Amino acid sequence: MNCQVKDELVSRLIALNNKLNLLSPDLVHGDEERAEVQQQRESLYAEIKHHRTKGHEGKPCPAAKQV
């Protein structure tokens, strides 16, 4: 079973992970920018976790088993 909300959240997480990888500490990017992306990523993880457990009118996401 597919869930459009889950798919969107996972897509956003992948984009943030890619951005975080591009902000390598070996490059010139500052710690502030990396910290901001990391904070967004942690917030998104929390949102995904909430959606998996109670995202469908208080019920677990039917697609959560596939995540």
mmCIF file of N, CA and C in Angstrom:
data_model
loop_
_atom_site.group_PDB
_atom_site.id
_atom_site.type_symbol
_atom_site.label_atom_id
_atom_site.label_comp_id
_atom_site.label_asym_id
_atom_site.label_seq_id
_atom_site.Cartn_x
_atom_site.Cartn_y
_atom_site.Cartn_z
ATOM 1 N N MET A 1 0.845 -1.181 0.000
ATOM 2 C CA MET A 1 0.000 0.000 0.000
ATOM 3 C C MET A 1 0.889 1.243 0.000
ATOM 4 N N ASN A 2 0.513 2.212 -0.784
ATOM 5 C CA ASN A 2 1.265 3.466 -0.868
ATOM 6 C C ASN A 2 0.583 4.547 -0.042
ATOM 7 N N CYS A 3 1.381 5.469 0.425
ATOM 8 C CA CYS A 3 0.878 6.617 1.176
ATOM 9 C C CYS A 3 1.594 7.847 0.631
ATOM 10 N N GLN A 4 0.846 8.753 0.049
ATOM 11 C CA GLN A 4 1.430 9.939 -0.561
ATOM 12 C C GLN A 4 2.138 10.813 0.474
ATOM 13 N N VAL A 5 1.576 10.926 1.660
ATOM 14 C CA VAL A 5 2.194 11.742 2.717
ATOM 15 C C VAL A 5 3.548 11.153 3.095
ATOM 16 N N LYS A 6 3.587 9.833 3.305
ATOM 17 C CA LYS A 6 4.846 9.168 3.650
ATOM 18 C C LYS A 6 5.867 9.359 2.542
ATOM 19 N N ASP A 7 5.431 9.190 1.299
ATOM 20 C CA ASP A 7 6.343 9.348 0.166
ATOM 21 C C ASP A 7 6.930 10.754 0.110
ATOM 22 N N GLU A 8 6.101 11.762 0.381
ATOM 23 C CA GLU A 8 6.571 13.151 0.373
ATOM 24 C C GLU A 8 7.564 13.394 1.507
ATOM 25 N N LEU A 9 7.268 12.889 2.691
ATOM 26 C CA LEU A 9 8.175 13.062 3.830
ATOM 27 C C LEU A 9 9.523 12.390 3.564
ATOM 28 N N VAL A 10 9.483 11.194 3.008
ATOM 29 C CA VAL A 10 10.724 10.476 2.708
ATOM 30 C C VAL A 10 11.509 11.206 1.625
ATOM 31 N N SER A 11 10.826 11.747 0.627
ATOM 32 C CA SER A 11 11.510 12.513 -0.427
ATOM 33 C C SER A 11 12.201 13.740 0.154
ATOM 34 N N ARG A 12 11.521 14.419 1.077
ATOM 35 C CA ARG A 12 12.128 15.586 1.722
ATOM 36 C C ARG A 12 13.345 15.179 2.547
ATOM 37 N N LEU A 13 13.251 14.023 3.214
ATOM 38 C CA LEU A 13 14.375 13.538 4.012
ATOM 39 C C LEU A 13 15.569 13.205 3.116
ATOM 40 N N ILE A 14 15.318 12.573 1.999
ATOM 41 C CA ILE A 14 16.393 12.245 1.055
ATOM 42 C C ILE A 14 17.065 13.522 0.564
ATOM 43 N N ALA A 15 16.265 14.538 0.244
ATOM 44 C CA ALA A 15 16.828 15.812 -0.222
ATOM 45 C C ALA A 15 17.704 16.450 0.862
ATOM 46 N N LEU A 16 17.248 16.406 2.113
ATOM 47 C CA LEU A 16 18.047 16.969 3.209
ATOM 48 C C LEU A 16 19.329 16.167 3.426
ATOM 49 N N ASN A 17 19.230 14.844 3.319
ATOM 50 C CA ASN A 17 20.430 14.014 3.454
ATOM 51 C C ASN A 17 21.440 14.349 2.364
ATOM 52 N N ASN A 18 20.944 14.529 1.146
ATOM 53 C CA ASN A 18 21.833 14.900 0.041
ATOM 54 C C ASN A 18 22.476 16.259 0.291
ATOM 55 N N LYS A 19 21.674 17.206 0.781
ATOM 56 C CA LYS A 19 22.207 18.536 1.069
ATOM 57 C C LYS A 19 23.261 18.456 2.168
ATOM 58 N N LEU A 20 22.990 17.655 3.193
ATOM 59 C CA LEU A 20 23.944 17.503 4.287
ATOM 60 C C LEU A 20 25.248 16.896 3.780
ATOM 61 N N ASN A 21 25.153 15.936 2.881
ATOM 62 C CA ASN A 21 26.352 15.326 2.301
ATOM 63 C C ASN A 21 27.155 16.338 1.492
ATOM 64 N N LEU A 22 26.467 17.263 0.841
ATOM 65 C CA LEU A 22 27.155 18.287 0.055
ATOM 66 C C LEU A 22 27.857 19.306 0.949
ATOM 67 N N LEU A 23 27.389 19.451 2.177
ATOM 68 C CA LEU A 23 27.971 20.411 3.115
ATOM 69 C C LEU A 23 29.057 19.733 3.948
ATOM 70 N N SER A 24 29.918 19.038 3.288
ATOM 71 C CA SER A 24 30.998 18.304 3.952
ATOM 72 C C SER A 24 31.880 19.247 4.757
ATOM 73 N N PRO A 25 32.278 18.827 5.957
ATOM 74 C CA PRO A 25 33.169 19.673 6.761
ATOM 75 C C PRO A 25 34.521 19.887 6.091
ATOM 76 N N ASP A 26 34.882 19.016 5.169
ATOM 77 C CA ASP A 26 36.142 19.175 4.444
ATOM 78 C C ASP A 26 36.087 20.353 3.476
ATOM 79 N N LEU A 27 34.863 20.764 3.152
ATOM 80 C CA LEU A 27 34.704 21.901 2.247
ATOM 81 C C LEU A 27 34.636 23.185 3.064
ATOM 82 N N VAL A 28 34.361 24.285 2.395
ATOM 83 C CA VAL A 28 34.404 25.594 3.045
ATOM 84 C C VAL A 28 33.124 25.912 3.829
ATOM 85 N N HIS A 29 32.106 25.082 3.744
ATOM 86 C CA HIS A 29 30.819 25.375 4.375
ATOM 87 C C HIS A 29 30.962 25.474 5.889
ATOM 88 N N GLY A 30 30.242 26.416 6.462
ATOM 89 C CA GLY A 30 30.321 26.654 7.896
ATOM 90 C C GLY A 30 29.525 25.651 8.709
ATOM 91 N N ASP A 31 29.879 25.570 9.971
ATOM 92 C CA ASP A 31 29.184 24.676 10.892
ATOM 93 C C ASP A 31 27.731 25.094 11.090
ATOM 94 N N GLU A 32 27.468 26.409 10.989
ATOM 95 C CA GLU A 32 26.105 26.911 11.162
ATOM 96 C C GLU A 32 25.168 26.325 10.119
ATOM 97 N N GLU A 33 25.605 26.320 8.873
ATOM 98 C CA GLU A 33 24.773 25.808 7.788
ATOM 99 C C GLU A 33 24.527 24.310 7.968
ATOM 100 N N ARG A 34 25.551 23.568 8.341
ATOM 101 C CA ARG A 34 25.398 22.127 8.586
ATOM 102 C C ARG A 34 24.444 21.886 9.757
ATOM 103 N N ALA A 35 24.567 22.684 10.812
ATOM 104 C CA ALA A 35 23.712 22.527 11.993
ATOM 105 C C ALA A 35 22.252 22.804 11.643
ATOM 106 N N GLU A 36 22.024 23.797 10.798
ATOM 107 C CA GLU A 36 20.656 24.125 10.381
ATOM 108 C C GLU A 36 20.033 22.963 9.612
ATOM 109 N N VAL A 37 20.776 22.400 8.670
ATOM 110 C CA VAL A 37 20.267 21.276 7.885
ATOM 111 C C VAL A 37 20.048 20.062 8.795
ATOM 112 N N GLN A 38 20.960 19.841 9.722
ATOM 113 C CA GLN A 38 20.814 18.719 10.658
ATOM 114 C C GLN A 38 19.560 18.893 11.510
ATOM 115 N N GLN A 39 19.271 20.114 11.942
ATOM 116 C CA GLN A 39 18.070 20.379 12.734
ATOM 117 C C GLN A 39 16.814 20.098 11.911
ATOM 118 N N GLN A 40 16.804 20.530 10.661
ATOM 119 C CA GLN A 40 15.669 20.258 9.774
ATOM 120 C C GLN A 40 15.478 18.753 9.601
ATOM 121 N N ARG A 41 16.583 18.056 9.467
ATOM 122 C CA ARG A 41 16.556 16.604 9.282
ATOM 123 C C ARG A 41 15.971 15.913 10.515
ATOM 124 N N GLU A 42 16.393 16.316 11.703
ATOM 125 C CA GLU A 42 15.873 15.730 12.935
ATOM 126 C C GLU A 42 14.383 16.010 13.092
ATOM 127 N N SER A 43 13.964 17.210 12.725
ATOM 128 C CA SER A 43 12.553 17.568 12.784
ATOM 129 C C SER A 43 11.739 16.702 11.823
ATOM 130 N N LEU A 44 12.282 16.473 10.648
ATOM 131 C CA LEU A 44 11.602 15.647 9.652
ATOM 132 C C LEU A 44 11.516 14.196 10.119
ATOM 133 N N TYR A 45 12.572 13.688 10.745
ATOM 134 C CA TYR A 45 12.526 12.333 11.309
ATOM 135 C C TYR A 45 11.382 12.219 12.318
ATOM 136 N N ALA A 46 11.226 13.228 13.170
ATOM 137 C CA ALA A 46 10.153 13.225 14.166
ATOM 138 C C ALA A 46 8.789 13.241 13.482
ATOM 139 N N GLU A 47 8.664 14.019 12.416
ATOM 140 C CA GLU A 47 7.405 14.092 11.672
ATOM 141 C C GLU A 47 7.085 12.744 11.020
ATOM 142 N N ILE A 48 8.098 12.092 10.464
ATOM 143 C CA ILE A 48 7.900 10.775 9.849
ATOM 144 C C ILE A 48 7.475 9.763 10.911
ATOM 145 N N LYS A 49 8.137 9.791 12.051
ATOM 146 C CA LYS A 49 7.806 8.862 13.136
ATOM 147 C C LYS A 49 6.363 9.063 13.585
ATOM 148 N N HIS A 50 5.954 10.321 13.741
ATOM 149 C CA HIS A 50 4.576 10.608 14.145
ATOM 150 C C HIS A 50 3.598 10.119 13.085
ATOM 151 N N HIS A 51 3.903 10.371 11.814
ATOM 152 C CA HIS A 51 3.006 9.938 10.743
ATOM 153 C C HIS A 51 2.883 8.412 10.722
ATOM 154 N N ARG A 52 3.987 7.726 10.930
ATOM 155 C CA ARG A 52 3.959 6.260 10.921
ATOM 156 C C ARG A 52 3.054 5.711 12.015
ATOM 157 N N THR A 53 3.033 6.364 13.174
ATOM 158 C CA THR A 53 2.257 5.839 14.298
ATOM 159 C C THR A 53 0.830 6.362 14.365
ATOM 160 N N LYS A 54 0.609 7.633 13.967
ATOM 161 C CA LYS A 54 -0.729 8.218 14.141
ATOM 162 C C LYS A 54 -1.122 9.156 13.012
ATOM 163 N N GLY A 55 -0.589 8.955 11.845
ATOM 164 C CA GLY A 55 -0.791 9.904 10.764
ATOM 165 C C GLY A 55 -2.083 9.793 9.985
ATOM 166 N N HIS A 56 -2.856 8.766 10.237
ATOM 167 C CA HIS A 56 -4.104 8.581 9.504
ATOM 168 C C HIS A 56 -5.266 8.583 10.492
ATOM 169 N N GLU A 57 -5.722 9.780 10.801
ATOM 170 C CA GLU A 57 -6.821 9.976 11.747
ATOM 171 C C GLU A 57 -6.543 9.246 13.058
ATOM 172 N N GLY A 58 -5.305 9.373 13.538
ATOM 173 C CA GLY A 58 -4.921 8.768 14.807
ATOM 174 C C GLY A 58 -4.517 7.309 14.710
ATOM 175 N N LYS A 59 -4.551 6.753 13.504
ATOM 176 C CA LYS A 59 -4.191 5.347 13.301
ATOM 177 C C LYS A 59 -2.846 5.255 12.589
ATOM 178 N N PRO A 60 -2.157 4.114 12.730
ATOM 179 C CA PRO A 60 -0.868 3.945 12.051
ATOM 180 C C PRO A 60 -1.000 4.029 10.532
ATOM 181 N N CYS A 61 0.044 4.514 9.913
ATOM 182 C CA CYS A 61 0.083 4.595 8.458
ATOM 183 C C CYS A 61 0.149 3.175 7.896
ATOM 184 N N PRO A 62 -0.753 2.825 6.975
ATOM 185 C CA PRO A 62 -0.731 1.472 6.414
ATOM 186 C C PRO A 62 0.541 1.180 5.617
ATOM 187 N N ALA A 63 1.211 2.204 5.145
ATOM 188 C CA ALA A 63 2.440 2.012 4.371
ATOM 189 C C ALA A 63 3.673 1.979 5.268
ATOM 190 N N ALA A 64 3.498 2.150 6.563
ATOM 191 C CA ALA A 64 4.638 2.229 7.479
ATOM 192 C C ALA A 64 5.454 0.948 7.500
ATOM 193 N N LYS A 65 4.834 -0.161 7.232
ATOM 194 C CA LYS A 65 5.556 -1.434 7.232
ATOM 195 C C LYS A 65 6.597 -1.484 6.133
ATOM 196 N N GLN A 66 6.428 -0.636 5.111
ATOM 197 C CA GLN A 66 7.348 -0.613 3.979
ATOM 198 C C GLN A 66 8.476 0.379 4.179
ATOM 199 N N VAL A 67 8.406 1.206 5.215
ATOM 200 C CA VAL A 67 9.406 2.252 5.432
ATOM 201 C C VAL A 67 10.632 1.673 6.075
#
